[in-house]
Short mmCIF file of C-alpha atoms in Angstrom, two decimals:
data_model
loop_
_atom_site.label_atom_id
_atom_site.label_comp_id
_atom_site.label_asym_id
_atom_site.label_seq_id
_atom_site.Cartn_x
_atom_site.Cartn_y
_atom_site.Cartn_z
CA ALA A 1 0.00 0.00 0.00
CA GLN A 2 1.09 3.55 -0.56
CA SER A 3 0.24 6.74 1.25
CA VAL A 4 1.24 10.35 1.44
CA THR A 5 1.25 12.64 4.46
CA GLN A 6 1.37 16.38 4.09
CA LEU A 7 2.50 17.64 7.43
CA ASP A 8 0.95 21.10 7.27
CA SER A 9 -2.62 21.80 6.26
CA HIS A 10 -1.91 25.51 6.05
CA VAL A 11 1.28 27.51 5.50
CA SER A 12 1.51 31.29 5.50
CA VAL A 13 4.57 33.19 4.26
CA SER A 14 5.37 36.74 3.31
CA GLU A 15 5.97 37.66 -0.29
CA GLY A 16 9.66 37.31 -1.14
CA THR A 17 10.42 34.80 1.62
CA PRO A 18 11.15 31.09 1.11
CA VAL A 19 8.43 28.47 0.85
CA LEU A 20 8.63 24.99 2.36
CA LEU A 21 5.77 22.53 2.00
CA ARG A 22 6.45 19.21 3.65
CA CYS A 23 5.53 15.77 2.38
CA ASN A 24 6.35 12.28 3.61
CA TYR A 25 5.45 9.14 1.77
CA SER A 26 5.03 5.48 2.52
CA SER A 27 5.48 2.88 -0.17
CA SER A 28 6.45 -0.77 -0.40
CA TYR A 29 8.10 -0.20 -3.75
CA SER A 30 10.04 2.53 -5.47
CA PRO A 31 7.59 5.37 -5.78
CA SER A 32 7.10 8.10 -8.28
CA LEU A 33 6.25 11.36 -6.58
CA PHE A 34 4.53 14.46 -7.83
CA TRP A 35 3.51 17.88 -6.66
CA TYR A 36 0.34 19.37 -8.09
CA VAL A 37 -1.08 22.85 -7.55
CA GLN A 38 -4.75 23.76 -7.58
CA HIS A 39 -5.78 27.38 -7.87
CA PRO A 40 -9.35 28.31 -6.90
CA ASN A 41 -11.87 27.14 -9.48
CA LYS A 42 -9.12 25.80 -11.71
CA GLY A 43 -7.83 22.38 -12.61
CA LEU A 44 -4.85 20.63 -11.13
CA GLN A 45 -1.52 21.57 -12.64
CA LEU A 46 1.62 19.46 -12.41
CA LEU A 47 4.48 21.36 -10.78
CA LEU A 48 7.13 18.66 -10.90
CA LYS A 49 7.70 14.94 -10.69
CA TYR A 50 10.30 12.49 -9.46
CA THR A 51 10.62 9.20 -11.33
CA SER A 52 13.88 7.64 -10.07
CA ALA A 53 16.22 9.92 -11.99
CA ALA A 54 17.87 12.89 -10.27
CA THR A 55 16.82 13.26 -6.65
CA LEU A 56 16.60 17.05 -6.92
CA VAL A 57 13.77 17.89 -9.24
CA LYS A 58 13.14 21.31 -10.71
CA GLY A 59 9.65 22.26 -11.70
CA ILE A 60 7.74 25.17 -13.09
CA ASN A 61 7.47 28.63 -11.55
CA GLY A 62 10.71 28.28 -9.59
CA PHE A 63 9.62 25.34 -7.47
CA GLU A 64 11.83 22.38 -6.74
CA ALA A 65 11.69 19.27 -4.57
CA GLU A 66 14.23 16.81 -3.26
CA PHE A 67 13.60 13.10 -2.96
CA LYS A 68 15.21 11.75 0.23
CA LYS A 69 14.78 8.03 0.47
CA SER A 70 16.35 7.78 3.93
CA GLU A 71 13.80 10.25 5.27
CA THR A 72 10.93 9.13 2.98
CA SER A 73 10.38 12.77 2.20
CA PHE A 74 9.68 14.87 -0.87
CA HIS A 75 9.44 18.44 0.38
CA LEU A 76 8.56 21.26 -2.01
CA THR A 77 10.54 24.49 -1.85
CA LYS A 78 10.78 27.85 -3.55
CA PRO A 79 13.37 30.50 -2.70
CA SER A 80 11.05 33.47 -2.93
CA ALA A 81 7.27 33.39 -2.70
CA HIS A 82 5.10 35.36 -5.09
CA MET A 83 1.53 36.44 -4.50
CA SER A 84 0.45 34.25 -7.41
CA ASP A 85 1.75 31.16 -5.56
CA ALA A 86 -1.20 31.27 -3.18
CA ALA A 87 -3.08 28.03 -3.85
CA GLU A 88 -3.64 24.49 -2.65
CA TYR A 89 -0.72 22.11 -3.11
CA PHE A 90 -0.97 18.34 -3.25
CA CYS A 91 1.81 15.82 -2.82
CA VAL A 92 1.00 12.71 -4.82
CA VAL A 93 2.46 9.21 -5.11
CA SER A 94 2.25 6.53 -7.76
CA VAL A 95 3.85 3.17 -7.23
CA GLY A 96 5.63 1.00 -9.73
CA MET A 97 7.72 1.34 -12.83
CA ASP A 98 4.65 2.07 -14.91
CA THR A 99 4.53 5.55 -13.54
CA GLY A 100 1.13 7.12 -13.82
CA ARG A 101 -0.48 3.99 -15.17
CA ARG A 102 -2.43 3.60 -12.03
CA ALA A 103 -4.50 6.22 -10.38
CA LEU A 104 -2.64 8.57 -8.13
CA THR A 105 -2.79 8.69 -4.34
CA PHE A 106 -3.17 12.25 -3.12
CA GLY A 107 -2.06 13.80 0.13
CA SER A 108 -4.53 15.88 2.10
CA GLY A 109 -3.25 19.13 0.65
CA THR A 110 -1.51 22.23 2.00
CA ARG A 111 -3.02 25.63 1.53
CA LEU A 112 -0.32 28.22 0.89
CA GLN A 113 -1.13 31.77 1.81
CA VAL A 114 1.20 34.57 0.71
CA GLN A 115 1.03 37.82 2.63
CA PRO A 116 2.00 41.09 0.94
CA GLY B 1 0.71 19.77 -22.89
CA ALA B 2 -2.37 17.65 -23.28
CA VAL B 3 -5.69 19.29 -22.53
CA VAL B 4 -8.61 17.69 -20.75
CA SER B 5 -11.98 19.40 -20.61
CA GLN B 6 -15.02 18.77 -18.47
CA HIS B 7 -18.59 19.78 -19.06
CA PRO B 8 -20.44 21.26 -17.35
CA SER B 9 -18.20 23.22 -15.02
CA ARG B 10 -21.07 23.73 -12.59
CA VAL B 11 -24.45 22.06 -12.29
CA ILE B 12 -27.29 22.37 -9.83
CA CYS B 13 -29.94 19.69 -9.84
CA LYS B 14 -32.89 18.61 -7.73
CA SER B 15 -32.75 15.60 -5.49
CA GLY B 16 -33.77 12.45 -7.33
CA THR B 17 -32.68 13.54 -10.78
CA SER B 18 -29.66 12.30 -12.74
CA VAL B 19 -26.72 14.34 -13.92
CA LYS B 20 -24.17 13.50 -16.60
CA ILE B 21 -20.64 14.90 -16.52
CA GLU B 22 -18.41 14.67 -19.58
CA CYS B 23 -14.63 14.36 -19.63
CA ARG B 24 -12.91 14.88 -22.97
CA SER B 25 -9.31 14.64 -24.10
CA LEU B 26 -9.05 17.44 -26.63
CA ASP B 27 -5.88 16.76 -28.57
CA PHE B 28 -5.01 13.18 -27.75
CA GLN B 29 -6.55 9.76 -27.28
CA ALA B 30 -6.89 8.31 -23.82
CA THR B 31 -7.56 4.64 -23.31
CA THR B 32 -7.71 5.20 -19.59
CA MET B 33 -9.33 7.98 -17.62
CA PHE B 34 -9.81 8.32 -13.88
CA TRP B 35 -12.65 9.90 -11.94
CA TYR B 36 -11.95 11.57 -8.61
CA ARG B 37 -14.16 13.24 -6.05
CA GLN B 38 -13.03 16.14 -3.90
CA PHE B 39 -14.94 17.21 -0.81
CA PRO B 40 -14.63 20.79 0.46
CA LYS B 41 -11.19 21.44 1.94
CA LYS B 42 -10.32 17.80 1.40
CA SER B 43 -8.09 15.82 -0.87
CA LEU B 44 -9.02 13.96 -4.02
CA MET B 45 -10.38 10.46 -3.64
CA LEU B 46 -10.34 8.05 -6.55
CA MET B 47 -13.79 6.83 -7.49
CA ALA B 48 -13.14 4.66 -10.52
CA THR B 49 -10.89 3.87 -13.44
CA SER B 50 -12.52 4.18 -16.83
CA ASN B 51 -11.20 2.03 -19.66
CA GLU B 52 -12.25 2.56 -23.25
CA GLY B 53 -14.38 -0.29 -24.50
CA SER B 54 -14.69 -2.10 -21.20
CA LYS B 55 -16.34 -1.80 -17.82
CA ALA B 56 -15.05 0.69 -15.33
CA THR B 57 -13.22 -0.46 -12.23
CA TYR B 58 -14.70 1.05 -9.08
CA GLU B 59 -12.93 1.68 -5.80
CA GLN B 60 -14.19 0.06 -2.66
CA GLY B 61 -17.18 1.86 -1.25
CA VAL B 62 -18.20 3.53 -4.52
CA GLU B 63 -21.63 2.44 -5.71
CA LYS B 64 -21.33 1.50 -9.36
CA ASP B 65 -25.09 1.62 -9.87
CA LYS B 66 -25.17 5.16 -8.60
CA PHE B 67 -22.11 6.47 -10.39
CA LEU B 68 -22.37 5.15 -13.93
CA ILE B 69 -19.25 5.46 -16.05
CA ASN B 70 -19.15 5.08 -19.79
CA HIS B 71 -15.96 5.31 -21.87
CA ALA B 72 -17.35 4.75 -25.33
CA SER B 73 -14.60 6.45 -27.30
CA LEU B 74 -10.91 7.23 -26.98
CA THR B 75 -11.65 10.88 -26.25
CA LEU B 76 -14.73 10.79 -24.05
CA SER B 77 -15.64 9.36 -20.68
CA THR B 78 -18.89 10.21 -18.91
CA LEU B 79 -19.90 10.00 -15.27
CA THR B 80 -23.62 9.90 -14.56
CA VAL B 81 -24.78 10.48 -11.02
CA THR B 82 -28.12 8.72 -10.83
CA SER B 83 -30.89 9.64 -8.42
CA ALA B 84 -28.72 12.36 -6.96
CA HIS B 85 -29.02 13.33 -3.31
CA PRO B 86 -27.57 16.29 -1.40
CA GLU B 87 -24.75 14.12 -0.06
CA ASP B 88 -23.58 13.64 -3.66
CA SER B 89 -22.80 17.35 -3.84
CA SER B 90 -19.09 17.58 -4.49
CA PHE B 91 -16.35 18.56 -6.92
CA TYR B 92 -15.78 15.83 -9.50
CA ILE B 93 -12.49 15.76 -11.39
CA CYS B 94 -11.37 13.52 -14.21
CA SER B 95 -7.90 12.80 -15.47
CA ALA B 96 -6.59 11.19 -18.63
CA ARG B 97 -3.51 9.04 -18.85
CA VAL B 98 -0.95 9.82 -21.56
CA PRO B 99 2.33 8.08 -22.38
CA SER B 100 5.08 10.53 -21.47
CA GLY B 101 7.99 9.21 -23.49
CA GLY B 102 9.84 6.96 -21.10
CA LEU B 103 9.46 3.21 -20.96
CA LEU B 104 6.19 2.40 -19.27
CA THR B 105 5.95 6.00 -18.18
CA TYR B 106 2.73 7.92 -18.25
CA GLU B 107 1.53 11.28 -17.18
CA GLN B 108 -1.93 12.23 -16.02
CA TYR B 109 -3.63 15.41 -17.11
CA PHE B 110 -6.54 16.70 -15.11
CA GLY B 111 -9.73 18.33 -16.18
CA PRO B 112 -10.86 21.57 -14.50
CA GLY B 113 -13.53 19.80 -12.49
CA THR B 114 -17.31 19.92 -12.23
CA ARG B 115 -19.02 21.29 -9.17
CA LEU B 116 -22.26 19.44 -8.51
CA THR B 117 -24.82 20.84 -6.11
CA VAL B 118 -27.89 18.76 -5.34
CA THR B 119 -30.76 20.65 -3.71
#
C-alpha cells in the first residue's frame, strides 16, 4: 500500500520569503512522486515529478523538490514566494515502474497563503 | 501539454434527478481515464478507473449503480450520477492518462472539475 502525508494543512509566508511545503510518503516499492497545484476554481496543474532519476527535481514557476529516500520525504521548496503562488498544493504518489499507469494517491493538501 | 476538458463546469440539480458529466481529451486519445471526487477542503479520492471499450473499475465503497461510467470512445468518458441526493454534492475531477515518453511511463492530465450541487 502507498500513502502520502502532508505535514501542514496551512502555511503562511510573506511575499519574497522562502516556501517549504512538507511531504512524507510510505510505499512498499520505489515510488514516483509528484507535486500538483490547484488554484481556486481551476484544474490541477503538475508542478514537478520524481521518477527515479535525479533526486533534486526542478519544476515550473521556480519550485523544486528533493527526494530523500532515507527520510521518505519529498518536500517542495521555492526560494522566494510570489503572491500568485497562493493556492492548494498536493503531494502525490504513484507506485511502480509504470509511472502514472495507475491512479494517483493524493495527500490531504496544503493551503499556501502569501502575505503582501 | 495535453488538454482535458469537463462539461459542465457547474451544475445544480434537484434531489432524485440524474446528472451527466463529460470528460474529454481534446488533442489526444486516452484509453484510460480516472474519476476523482473532492470534498470541500479535502483531498481527491479516486472513485473509478474508466477504460475505453470495457467496464469501469470502481474503488471500494463507490456504488457502481449510482455512479455510472461510460468510456465509449478514446476521447470521451462520462460519469452519470443517478438519483442524486444532497450528499452527492461535491467537486468531480477527471484525469486522462498519456504516455510521457519513457518506458512504461505515463503522465496524467486533469480536467478543471465539475461542481455538482444537489438541492
